[in-house]
C-alpha angles and dihedrals in degrees: 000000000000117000120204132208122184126201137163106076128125155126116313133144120247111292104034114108127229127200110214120205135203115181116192139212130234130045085256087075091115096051084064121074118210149250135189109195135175145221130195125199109270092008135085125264115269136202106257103170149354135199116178121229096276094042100237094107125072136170124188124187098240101253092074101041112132087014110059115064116193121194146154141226106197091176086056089036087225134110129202146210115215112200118192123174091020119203132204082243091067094065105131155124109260119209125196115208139176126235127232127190093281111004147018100279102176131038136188126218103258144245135245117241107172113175114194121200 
């Protein structure tokens, strides 16, 4: 069982930049590999990044390539999520979530990022 708490999120205007943080639970934290997802208000949640167990693999949805940064601590069992030239279109709700051997197993309860222009 792995529990999952995001923090981080807030209010900022388009171009600041937010780190997102999800700390874990459990000393199992490293066998998972980690998520970050979003959900805007109205629309569905969506995939935003990806970093494997050891850390040496990401994947980013296109529309936050050079700007979103994923990372781990296992030391800290947490991940983040740096966010740098944020965008209105970035208002969402981000969601942190562990990766079993097949699916995301485990999920926070999300923090609130808002961007105003």
């Amino acid at each position: 069982q792995v529990q999952l708490e995001e923090s981080g999120g807030g209010l900022v205007q388009a171009g600041d930049s937010l780190r997102l943080s999800c700390a874990a639970s459990g000393r199992t934290f490293s066998s998972y590999a980690m998520g970050w997802f979003r959900q805007a208000p109205g629309k569905e949640r969506e995939f935003v990044a990806f970093i494997s167990r050891s850390g040496g693999n990401t994947v980013y949805v296109d529309s936050v390539k050079g700007r979103f940064t994923i990372s781990r601590d296992d030391a800290k069992n947490t991940v983040y999520l740096q966010m740098n030239s944020l965008k209105p279109e970035d208002t969402a709700v981000y969601y942190c979530a562990a990766r079993g051997a097949r699916e995301y197993e485990y999920w926070g309860q999300g923090t609130q990022v808002t961007v105003s222009s």
